Coordinates of C-alpha atoms in Angstrom, one line a residue:
M1 CA 10.8 -23.3 24.6
A2 CA 8.6 -26.1 26.1
A3 CA 6.8 -25.4 29.3
P4 CA 8.1 -27.2 32.4
Q5 CA 4.8 -29.0 32.7
D6 CA 5.1 -30.4 29.2
V7 CA 8.6 -31.5 29.9
H8 CA 7.5 -33.3 33.1
V9 CA 4.7 -35.0 31.1
R10 CA 7.2 -36.2 28.5
I11 CA 9.6 -37.5 31.1
C12 CA 6.8 -39.3 32.9
N13 CA 5.7 -41.0 29.7
Q14 CA 9.3 -42.0 28.8
E15 CA 9.9 -43.5 32.3
I16 CA 6.5 -45.3 32.2
V17 CA 7.5 -47.0 28.9
R18 CA 10.9 -47.9 30.3
F19 CA 9.5 -49.4 33.5
D20 CA 6.9 -51.3 31.5
L21 CA 9.6 -52.9 29.3
E22 CA 11.7 -53.7 32.4
V23 CA 8.6 -55.4 34.1
K24 CA 7.9 -57.4 30.9
A25 CA 11.6 -58.5 30.8
L26 CA 11.5 -59.6 34.5
I27 CA 8.2 -61.5 33.9
Q28 CA 9.8 -63.3 31.0
D29 CA 12.8 -64.2 33.3
I30 CA 10.3 -65.6 35.9
R31 CA 8.6 -67.6 33.2
D32 CA 11.9 -69.1 32.1
C33 CA 13.2 -69.7 35.7
S34 CA 13.4 -73.3 36.8
G35 CA 14.8 -72.7 40.2
P36 CA 16.2 -72.5 42.7
L37 CA 13.5 -70.8 44.9
S38 CA 15.9 -68.1 46.0
E39 CA 16.2 -66.9 42.3
L40 CA 12.4 -66.8 42.0
T41 CA 12.1 -64.8 45.2
E42 CA 14.8 -62.3 44.0
L43 CA 13.0 -61.9 40.6
N44 CA 9.7 -61.3 42.3
T45 CA 11.3 -58.7 44.6
K46 CA 12.6 -56.8 41.5
V47 CA 9.2 -57.0 39.8
K48 CA 7.5 -55.5 42.9
E49 CA 10.0 -52.6 42.9
K50 CA 9.4 -51.9 39.2
F51 CA 5.7 -52.0 39.7
Q52 CA 6.0 -49.5 42.6
Q53 CA 8.1 -47.2 40.4
L54 CA 5.7 -47.6 37.5
R55 CA 2.6 -46.9 39.6
H56 CA 4.3 -43.8 41.1
R57 CA 5.0 -42.4 37.6
I58 CA 1.5 -43.1 36.4
Q59 CA 0.1 -41.2 39.4
E60 CA 2.4 -38.3 38.6
L61 CA 1.2 -38.3 35.0
E62 CA -2.4 -38.4 36.3
Q63 CA -1.7 -35.4 38.6
S64 CA -0.2 -33.5 35.7
A65 CA -3.2 -34.3 33.5
R66 CA -5.6 -32.8 36.1
E67 CA -3.5 -29.6 36.3
Q68 CA -3.8 -28.9 32.5
D69 CA -5.5 -25.6 31.6
K70 CA -7.1 -26.9 28.4
E71 CA -9.9 -29.4 28.8
S72 CA -8.9 -31.2 25.6
E73 CA -5.3 -31.7 26.7
K74 CA -6.6 -32.8 30.1
Q75 CA -8.9 -35.5 28.7
L76 CA -6.2 -36.7 26.3
L77 CA -3.7 -37.2 29.1
L78 CA -6.3 -38.9 31.3
Q79 CA -6.9 -41.3 28.5
E80 CA -3.2 -42.0 28.3
V81 CA -3.2 -42.6 32.1
E82 CA -6.1 -45.0 31.7
N83 CA -4.2 -46.9 29.0
H84 CA -1.1 -47.2 31.2
K85 CA -3.2 -48.5 34.0
K86 CA -4.8 -51.2 31.8
Q87 CA -1.3 -52.2 30.6
M88 CA -0.1 -52.4 34.2
L89 CA -3.0 -54.7 35.1
S90 CA -2.2 -56.8 32.1
N91 CA 1.4 -57.1 33.3
Q92 CA 0.2 -58.1 36.8
T93 CA -1.9 -60.8 35.3
S94 CA 1.1 -62.0 33.3
W95 CA 3.2 -61.9 36.4
R96 CA 0.8 -64.1 38.3
K97 CA 0.8 -66.6 35.4
A98 CA 4.6 -66.6 35.2
N99 CA 4.8 -67.4 38.9
L100 CA 2.5 -70.3 38.5
T101 CA 4.5 -71.5 35.5
C102 CA 7.8 -71.2 37.4
K103 CA 6.3 -73.1 40.4
I104 CA 5.3 -76.0 38.1
A105 CA 8.8 -76.1 36.6
I106 CA 10.4 -76.1 40.1
D107 CA 8.0 -78.9 41.2
N108 CA 8.8 -81.0 38.1
L109 CA 12.5 -80.5 38.7
E110 CA 12.3 -81.6 42.3
K111 CA 10.2 -84.7 41.3
A112 CA 12.8 -85.6 38.7
E113 CA 15.6 -85.3 41.2
L114 CA 13.6 -87.4 43.7
L115 CA 13.2 -90.2 41.1
Q116 CA 16.9 -90.2 40.4
G117 CA 17.7 -91.7 43.8
G118 CA 19.4 -90.8 47.0
D119 CA 18.1 -90.8 50.6
P120 CA 14.3 -90.9 50.2
L121 CA 13.6 -89.6 53.7
R122 CA 16.0 -86.7 53.4
Q123 CA 14.9 -85.9 49.9
R124 CA 11.2 -86.1 51.0
K125 CA 11.9 -83.7 53.8
T126 CA 13.8 -81.4 51.6
T127 CA 11.1 -81.5 49.0
K128 CA 8.3 -80.8 51.5
E129 CA 10.3 -77.8 52.9
S130 CA 10.9 -76.5 49.4
L131 CA 7.3 -76.9 48.4
A132 CA 6.2 -75.2 51.6
Q133 CA 8.5 -72.3 51.0
T134 CA 7.5 -72.2 47.3
S135 CA 3.8 -72.2 48.2
S136 CA 4.4 -69.5 50.8
T137 CA 6.2 -67.3 48.2
I138 CA 3.6 -67.9 45.6
T139 CA 0.8 -67.1 48.0
E140 CA 2.6 -63.9 49.1
S141 CA 3.1 -62.9 45.5
L142 CA -0.6 -63.6 44.6
M143 CA -1.7 -61.5 47.7
G144 CA 0.6 -58.7 46.6
I145 CA -0.9 -58.8 43.1
S146 CA -4.4 -58.9 44.5
R147 CA -3.7 -55.8 46.6
M148 CA -2.2 -54.0 43.6
M149 CA -5.2 -54.9 41.4
S150 CA -7.5 -53.7 44.1
Q151 CA -5.6 -50.4 44.3
Q152 CA -5.8 -50.1 40.5
V153 CA -9.6 -50.7 40.5
Q154 CA -10.0 -48.1 43.2
Q155 CA -7.9 -45.6 41.3
S156 CA -9.9 -46.4 38.1
E157 CA -13.2 -45.8 40.0
E158 CA -11.8 -42.4 41.3
A159 CA -10.8 -41.5 37.8
M160 CA -14.2 -42.4 36.5
Q161 CA -15.9 -40.3 39.2
T162 CA -13.6 -37.4 38.3
L163 CA -14.5 -37.7 34.6
V164 CA -18.2 -37.8 35.5
S165 CA -17.8 -34.7 37.7
S166 CA -15.9 -32.9 34.9
S167 CA -18.6 -33.8 32.4
R168 CA -21.3 -32.5 34.8
T169 CA -19.4 -29.3 35.3
L170 CA -19.0 -28.8 31.6
L171 CA -22.8 -29.4 31.1
D172 CA -23.6 -26.8 33.8
A173 CA -21.2 -24.3 32.3
N174 CA -22.8 -24.9 28.9
E175 CA -26.2 -24.3 30.3
E176 CA -25.0 -21.2 32.1
F177 CA -23.4 -19.9 28.9
K178 CA -26.7 -20.4 27.0
S179 CA -28.5 -18.5 29.7
M180 CA -26.0 -15.7 29.6
S181 CA -26.2 -15.6 25.8
G182 CA -30.0 -15.2 26.1
T183 CA -29.6 -12.4 28.6
I184 CA -27.0 -10.6 26.4
Q185 CA -29.3 -10.8 23.4
L186 CA -32.2 -9.5 25.4
G187 CA -30.0 -6.6 26.7
R188 CA -28.9 -5.8 23.2
K189 CA -32.5 -5.6 22.0
L190 CA -33.4 -3.3 25.0
I191 CA -30.4 -1.1 24.3
T192 CA -31.4 -0.8 20.6
K193 CA -35.0 0.0 21.6
Y194 CA -33.9 2.6 24.1
N195 CA -31.6 4.2 21.5
R196 CA -34.5 4.5 19.1
R197 CA -36.8 5.9 21.8
E198 CA -34.0 8.4 22.7
L199 CA -33.8 9.6 19.1
T200 CA -37.6 9.9 18.9
D201 CA -37.6 11.9 22.2
K202 CA -34.9 14.2 20.9
L203 CA -36.9 14.8 17.7
L204 CA -40.1 15.6 19.7
I205 CA -38.2 17.9 22.0
F206 CA -36.7 19.7 19.0
L207 CA -40.2 20.1 17.4
A208 CA -41.8 21.3 20.7
L209 CA -38.9 23.8 21.1
A210 CA -39.3 25.1 17.6
L211 CA -43.1 25.4 18.0
F212 CA -42.5 27.2 21.3
L213 CA -40.1 29.7 19.7
A214 CA -42.4 30.2 16.8
T215 CA -45.3 31.0 19.2
V216 CA -43.1 33.4 21.2
L217 CA -42.0 35.2 18.1
Y218 CA -45.6 35.4 16.9
I219 CA -46.8 36.9 20.2
V220 CA -43.9 39.4 20.3
K221 CA -44.6 40.4 16.7
K222 CA -48.3 41.0 17.5
R223 CA -47.5 43.1 20.6
L224 CA -44.7 45.2 19.1
F225 CA -45.9 45.4 15.6
P226 CA -49.6 45.1 15.6
F227 CA -49.9 46.9 12.2
L228 CA -47.9 44.1 10.5

């Protein structure tokens, strides 16, 4: 039976892939959009929502990675998180380019309609208002993308700092392990030396006791049986 943490990681990865595909589809819709401006605004709103959901899932996956017990699995998941972040940055760049493409298409369409005739003053006023609204929307979208990219850069820096800290911790643990290994080997040598000395001491005590008993027996023999 899979651990709950593994199930959560798998679900996060599946939803990240799904949100990534949905974002790509919406970006393509923006790239193909030729107006009106309300449609572009609606598509951008949907893209923002998908990016928020995608970012939230990537953060959950990153948190799960940091909670892994095995260092190898932790580093593997952190690498996946980094790849997802890079892919999201690529999608944000494509989003910005798609908005610029759509703006150009809307501008060209409005110019074509203007050249077809009608009330020049009214069309000029409508065109200016539309261009102003389009520029405002594009500016807002670009600012949003800039903020998101800034957040991603900050998160990448934090992830890098965490990796550096983890590497330093592993190096310290390795040095401590080497020191402990040396201490253990020294202790083993001392114990072996003490065991040998203990055996030697026991042998010397046994010989001294035997010599003492022999001396006592000799004295007793001379006192009790001097004629022997």
